[in-house]
Amino acid sequence: MPTALQRPDQLHRIDGRIDAVVHLGFAVLMVASAVRYVMRHSPADNLWTVALAGAVCALYAITAVLAPRRQPGQRRQLWMSWMFALLAAWAALVVVAPSFAWCSFAIFFLTRAALRGWPAYLAGGATAAATAVGLFRMSDWTDVAMLLGPLAAGALLTLIYDKIERDAALQRRLFDDVSRTQERLAASERAAGIATERERVSREIHDTVTQGLASSLLMLEAAQRSWPDPTAHADVQKATELLRRNLADTRSLVHELSAPGLETGPLPDALEHAARQYVENIHVQVTGDPRPVSAEVRHALLRVTQSAAANIQLHARAGQASVTLGYLPNAVTLDVFDDGRGFDPGTVPPPSETGGYGLRAMRQRVEQLGGELSVESSPGEGTIIAAQFPLPVTAAAAAVAPLPPVAPDNAATPETTTKETL
């Protein structure tokens, strides 16, 4: 069996080339055998033998042309009649003129290519038997090797041809199996890609549009309660500005554009801009030596900050909030702190139609980039959301000892907090 799996079209091309060689060999051997016979016999003997050889050539040509074109719907009996007519003419020719015995190989391969099953074995056996009789007659019925040689060669060729056919059939089955497996794998990859894209789009919508709409709704509700107090006008103006930003974010998401300030500009400024969409008095502190980070990490830092700030506005009722961006030799860290009412991370409800996607979306963003996300909080003690992303170690950063994460002065102590690594 071939060592490499070949496509069916490749096997068909190889079969076509083999058939062409067999047909060319038959023509060359027929011409050489005819010349040999004419030179060794009288003109009277030549006439009928050459006419019979011409009939064999005509039948061979018809059979060789029809063999690759025959369709399963054609009558099998008609096709077999042409093939056995060729065999009958060939048997008569080789018995009468053993000089044409060399053409037996081409006849054998033609019969095996044209027929299947017991007709193929019958035709191959008839070809070998006629050749054996012709050669045995040429030896004046004395040389037994002339009789047994063609029979043994026919049996050997039959075994080899059967082995080749089994290997070809196995090749076709293996190729079909590989093709089906590749199709299933491609379908699975498409499904996985669709699921991943859905997760990504859901996170983008949550971190931009959903959070912004929720904040706008809170502002409008506050304005409704205090209307017509002057503070209501300020709340309505803030809600309007936030809705405009949400509209811009939605258009960017639809057109697959980057978030404002993500691709260019300092990272601390981009984080502060994202956080102040929801918490006006929040500031960004930077520790360590600033280093360039990849676009994926920048995007994740921005979205985590955005989502955490939105949660502070919606749930924390905090008086103070801060963002700390830290650069370590092999990582970049982000800590978002607020002194609000806090919560128990172990009792966070699963995501539903009413919300609950924020922490889950942050965790997915961070872990997809090989990072870690943790939440430290307890009721009445505020909240710290900490994210860490791995970065390649540079020669300059390797000489600096790792710095511990900087937490705000009023952060909760380990004795009063609950930590959950998401």
Tab-separated table of N, CA and C in Angstrom, residues 251-327:
chain	number	residue	atom	x	y	z
A	251	ARG	N	-21.697	52.221	17.865
A	251	ARG	CA	-21.251	52.322	16.470
A	251	ARG	C	-19.853	51.740	16.294
A	252	SER	N	-18.974	51.988	17.269
A	252	SER	CA	-17.632	51.407	17.184
A	252	SER	C	-17.677	49.894	17.233
A	253	LEU	N	-18.575	49.363	18.073
A	253	LEU	CA	-18.689	47.916	18.170
A	253	LEU	C	-19.212	47.317	16.880
A	254	VAL	N	-20.198	47.966	16.291
A	254	VAL	CA	-20.769	47.459	15.042
A	254	VAL	C	-19.727	47.455	13.936
A	255	HIS	N	-18.923	48.502	13.889
A	255	HIS	CA	-17.917	48.617	12.830
A	255	HIS	C	-16.574	48.031	13.233
A	256	GLU	N	-16.516	47.342	14.390
A	256	GLU	CA	-15.284	46.706	14.850
A	256	GLU	C	-14.145	47.718	14.975
A	257	LEU	N	-14.473	48.895	15.511
A	257	LEU	CA	-13.448	49.910	15.741
A	257	LEU	C	-12.950	49.826	17.161
A	258	SER	N	-11.787	50.408	17.416
A	258	SER	CA	-11.224	50.403	18.755
A	258	SER	C	-11.952	51.405	19.628
A	259	ALA	N	-11.892	51.177	20.956
A	259	ALA	CA	-12.467	52.123	21.888
A	259	ALA	C	-11.650	53.404	21.887
A	260	PRO	N	-12.289	54.567	22.187
A	260	PRO	CA	-11.554	55.838	22.166
A	260	PRO	C	-10.357	55.784	23.117
A	261	GLY	N	-9.180	56.195	22.591
A	261	GLY	CA	-7.992	56.273	23.425
A	261	GLY	C	-7.294	54.962	23.661
A	262	LEU	N	-7.786	53.869	23.068
A	262	LEU	CA	-7.171	52.571	23.357
A	262	LEU	C	-5.884	52.366	22.567
A	263	GLU	N	-5.914	52.679	21.291
A	263	GLU	CA	-4.767	52.392	20.448
A	263	GLU	C	-3.676	53.441	20.598
A	264	THR	N	-4.045	54.675	20.874
A	264	THR	CA	-3.064	55.750	21.001
A	264	THR	C	-3.257	56.445	22.345
A	265	GLY	N	-2.253	57.159	22.747
A	265	GLY	CA	-2.331	57.899	23.997
A	265	GLY	C	-1.851	57.074	25.172
A	266	PRO	N	-1.488	57.755	26.256
A	266	PRO	CA	-1.010	57.041	27.445
A	266	PRO	C	-2.098	56.141	28.031
A	267	LEU	N	-1.683	54.993	28.541
A	267	LEU	CA	-2.635	54.056	29.120
A	267	LEU	C	-3.318	54.629	30.363
A	268	PRO	N	-2.614	55.293	31.284
A	268	PRO	CA	-3.322	55.855	32.450
A	268	PRO	C	-4.425	56.832	32.062
A	269	ASP	N	-4.190	57.654	31.030
A	269	ASP	CA	-5.218	58.594	30.597
A	269	ASP	C	-6.435	57.862	30.033
A	270	ALA	N	-6.175	56.778	29.273
A	270	ALA	CA	-7.292	56.007	28.731
A	270	ALA	C	-8.105	55.362	29.849
A	271	LEU	N	-7.433	54.840	30.883
A	271	LEU	CA	-8.148	54.230	32.004
A	271	LEU	C	-8.950	55.279	32.775
A	272	GLU	N	-8.353	56.448	32.982
A	272	GLU	CA	-9.078	57.498	33.716
A	272	GLU	C	-10.290	57.973	32.926
A	273	HIS	N	-10.137	58.088	31.616
A	273	HIS	CA	-11.268	58.479	30.777
A	273	HIS	C	-12.395	57.448	30.860
A	274	ALA	N	-12.040	56.158	30.837
A	274	ALA	CA	-13.062	55.119	30.928
A	274	ALA	C	-13.747	55.119	32.277
A	275	ALA	N	-12.993	55.312	33.364
A	275	ALA	CA	-13.577	55.274	34.701
A	275	ALA	C	-14.463	56.481	34.963
A	276	ARG	N	-14.075	57.645	34.448
A	276	ARG	CA	-14.840	58.853	34.732
A	276	ARG	C	-16.150	58.935	33.952
A	277	GLN	N	-16.380	58.025	33.057
A	277	GLN	CA	-17.690	57.950	32.451
A	277	GLN	C	-18.758	57.599	33.480
A	278	TYR	N	-18.327	56.962	34.573
A	278	TYR	CA	-19.277	56.506	35.593
A	278	TYR	C	-19.006	57.132	36.961
A	279	VAL	N	-17.752	57.384	37.309
A	279	VAL	CA	-17.387	57.968	38.604
A	279	VAL	C	-16.544	59.210	38.320
A	280	GLU	N	-17.113	60.393	38.585
A	280	GLU	CA	-16.452	61.622	38.149
A	280	GLU	C	-15.154	61.916	38.893
A	281	ASN	N	-15.115	61.647	40.193
A	281	ASN	CA	-13.958	62.065	40.998
A	281	ASN	C	-12.906	60.970	41.139
A	282	ILE	N	-12.900	59.997	40.257
A	282	ILE	CA	-11.930	58.901	40.354
A	282	ILE	C	-10.617	59.315	39.704
A	283	HIS	N	-9.505	58.828	40.253
A	283	HIS	CA	-8.172	59.132	39.732
A	283	HIS	C	-7.395	57.829	39.524
A	284	VAL	N	-6.410	57.901	38.649
A	284	VAL	CA	-5.554	56.747	38.337
A	284	VAL	C	-4.161	57.015	38.861
A	285	GLN	N	-3.653	56.100	39.689
A	285	GLN	CA	-2.283	56.166	40.194
A	285	GLN	C	-1.439	55.118	39.478
A	286	VAL	N	-0.170	55.447	39.244
A	286	VAL	CA	0.740	54.553	38.525
A	286	VAL	C	1.907	54.231	39.439
A	287	THR	N	2.232	52.973	39.570
A	287	THR	CA	3.398	52.518	40.326
A	287	THR	C	4.320	51.730	39.406
A	288	GLY	N	5.600	51.748	39.697
A	288	GLY	CA	6.566	51.030	38.877
A	288	GLY	C	6.947	51.839	37.654
A	289	ASP	N	7.800	51.250	36.824
A	289	ASP	CA	8.260	51.893	35.599
A	289	ASP	C	7.315	51.548	34.455
A	290	PRO	N	6.637	52.542	33.880
A	290	PRO	CA	5.696	52.257	32.781
A	290	PRO	C	6.386	51.552	31.619
A	291	ARG	N	5.693	50.589	31.061
A	291	ARG	CA	6.191	49.806	29.927
A	291	ARG	C	5.090	49.642	28.904
A	292	PRO	N	5.430	49.478	27.645
A	292	PRO	CA	4.398	49.238	26.628
A	292	PRO	C	3.727	47.875	26.860
A	293	VAL	N	2.433	47.836	26.613
A	293	VAL	CA	1.687	46.584	26.700
A	293	VAL	C	0.997	46.354	25.360
A	294	SER	N	0.615	45.122	25.112
A	294	SER	CA	-0.020	44.782	23.845
A	294	SER	C	-1.412	45.403	23.757
A	295	ALA	N	-1.927	45.476	22.542
A	295	ALA	CA	-3.263	46.037	22.334
A	295	ALA	C	-4.325	45.207	23.057
A	296	GLU	N	-4.139	43.878	23.099
A	296	GLU	CA	-5.113	43.035	23.789
A	296	GLU	C	-5.146	43.330	25.279
A	297	VAL	N	-3.980	43.499	25.895
A	297	VAL	CA	-3.928	43.798	27.323
A	297	VAL	C	-4.492	45.195	27.591
A	298	ARG	N	-4.161	46.171	26.738
A	298	ARG	CA	-4.730	47.509	26.891
A	298	ARG	C	-6.254	47.467	26.842
A	299	HIS	N	-6.769	46.716	25.894
A	299	HIS	CA	-8.222	46.626	25.752
A	299	HIS	C	-8.838	45.983	26.989
A	300	ALA	N	-8.233	44.922	27.486
A	300	ALA	CA	-8.771	44.257	28.674
A	300	ALA	C	-8.703	45.167	29.894
A	301	LEU	N	-7.585	45.891	30.071
A	301	LEU	CA	-7.472	46.822	31.197
A	301	LEU	C	-8.550	47.898	31.121
A	302	LEU	N	-8.788	48.401	29.930
A	302	LEU	CA	-9.804	49.434	29.760
A	302	LEU	C	-11.188	48.910	30.111
A	303	ARG	N	-11.532	47.722	29.619
A	303	ARG	CA	-12.868	47.188	29.859
A	303	ARG	C	-13.063	46.793	31.321
A	304	VAL	N	-12.041	46.253	31.951
A	304	VAL	CA	-12.158	45.912	33.371
A	304	VAL	C	-12.372	47.179	34.195
A	305	THR	N	-11.615	48.229	33.883
A	305	THR	CA	-11.804	49.495	34.585
A	305	THR	C	-13.200	50.045	34.354
A	306	GLN	N	-13.664	49.992	33.128
A	306	GLN	CA	-14.986	50.489	32.778
A	306	GLN	C	-16.071	49.735	33.537
A	307	SER	N	-15.979	48.404	33.545
A	307	SER	CA	-16.991	47.590	34.210
A	307	SER	C	-16.945	47.789	35.727
A	308	ALA	N	-15.752	47.868	36.299
A	308	ALA	CA	-15.647	48.059	37.743
A	308	ALA	C	-16.190	49.429	38.152
A	309	ALA	N	-15.880	50.469	37.374
A	309	ALA	CA	-16.399	51.795	37.692
A	309	ALA	C	-17.911	51.840	37.570
A	310	ALA	N	-18.478	51.145	36.574
A	310	ALA	CA	-19.925	51.100	36.443
A	310	ALA	C	-20.560	50.410	37.642
A	311	ASN	N	-19.938	49.353	38.138
A	311	ASN	CA	-20.458	48.676	39.324
A	311	ASN	C	-20.401	49.585	40.552
A	312	ILE	N	-19.341	50.416	40.645
A	312	ILE	CA	-19.257	51.354	41.770
A	312	ILE	C	-20.436	52.324	41.728
A	313	GLN	N	-20.740	52.833	40.543
A	313	GLN	CA	-21.837	53.788	40.433
A	313	GLN	C	-23.198	53.138	40.707
A	314	LEU	N	-23.363	51.894	40.219
A	314	LEU	CA	-24.664	51.245	40.329
A	314	LEU	C	-24.914	50.674	41.721
A	315	HIS	N	-23.888	50.145	42.378
A	315	HIS	CA	-24.123	49.349	43.571
A	315	HIS	C	-23.404	49.842	44.828
A	316	ALA	N	-22.248	50.495	44.693
A	316	ALA	CA	-21.379	50.676	45.856
A	316	ALA	C	-21.814	51.799	46.787
A	317	ARG	N	-22.389	52.886	46.215
A	317	ARG	CA	-22.666	54.083	47.023
A	317	ARG	C	-21.399	54.544	47.745
A	318	ALA	N	-20.341	54.654	46.985
A	318	ALA	CA	-19.023	54.950	47.565
A	318	ALA	C	-18.788	56.448	47.649
A	319	GLY	N	-17.985	56.832	48.635
A	319	GLY	CA	-17.558	58.212	48.753
A	319	GLY	C	-16.259	58.464	48.021
A	320	GLN	N	-15.399	57.458	47.996
A	320	GLN	CA	-14.119	57.581	47.320
A	320	GLN	C	-13.872	56.335	46.474
A	321	ALA	N	-13.143	56.535	45.394
A	321	ALA	CA	-12.758	55.421	44.517
A	321	ALA	C	-11.445	55.774	43.852
A	322	SER	N	-10.675	54.773	43.555
A	322	SER	CA	-9.382	55.010	42.915
A	322	SER	C	-9.007	53.805	42.055
A	323	VAL	N	-8.123	54.068	41.100
A	323	VAL	CA	-7.596	53.030	40.210
A	323	VAL	C	-6.082	53.077	40.305
A	324	THR	N	-5.452	51.928	40.528
A	324	THR	CA	-3.997	51.846	40.614
A	324	THR	C	-3.490	50.930	39.504
A	325	LEU	N	-2.636	51.483	38.656
A	325	LEU	CA	-2.005	50.729	37.570
A	325	LEU	C	-0.565	50.466	37.965
A	326	GLY	N	-0.208	49.194	38.118
A	326	GLY	CA	1.127	48.841	38.579
A	326	GLY	C	1.919	48.078	37.536
A	327	TYR	N	3.204	48.426	37.392
A	327	TYR	CA	4.093	47.746	36.455
A	327	TYR	C	5.105	46.928	37.246
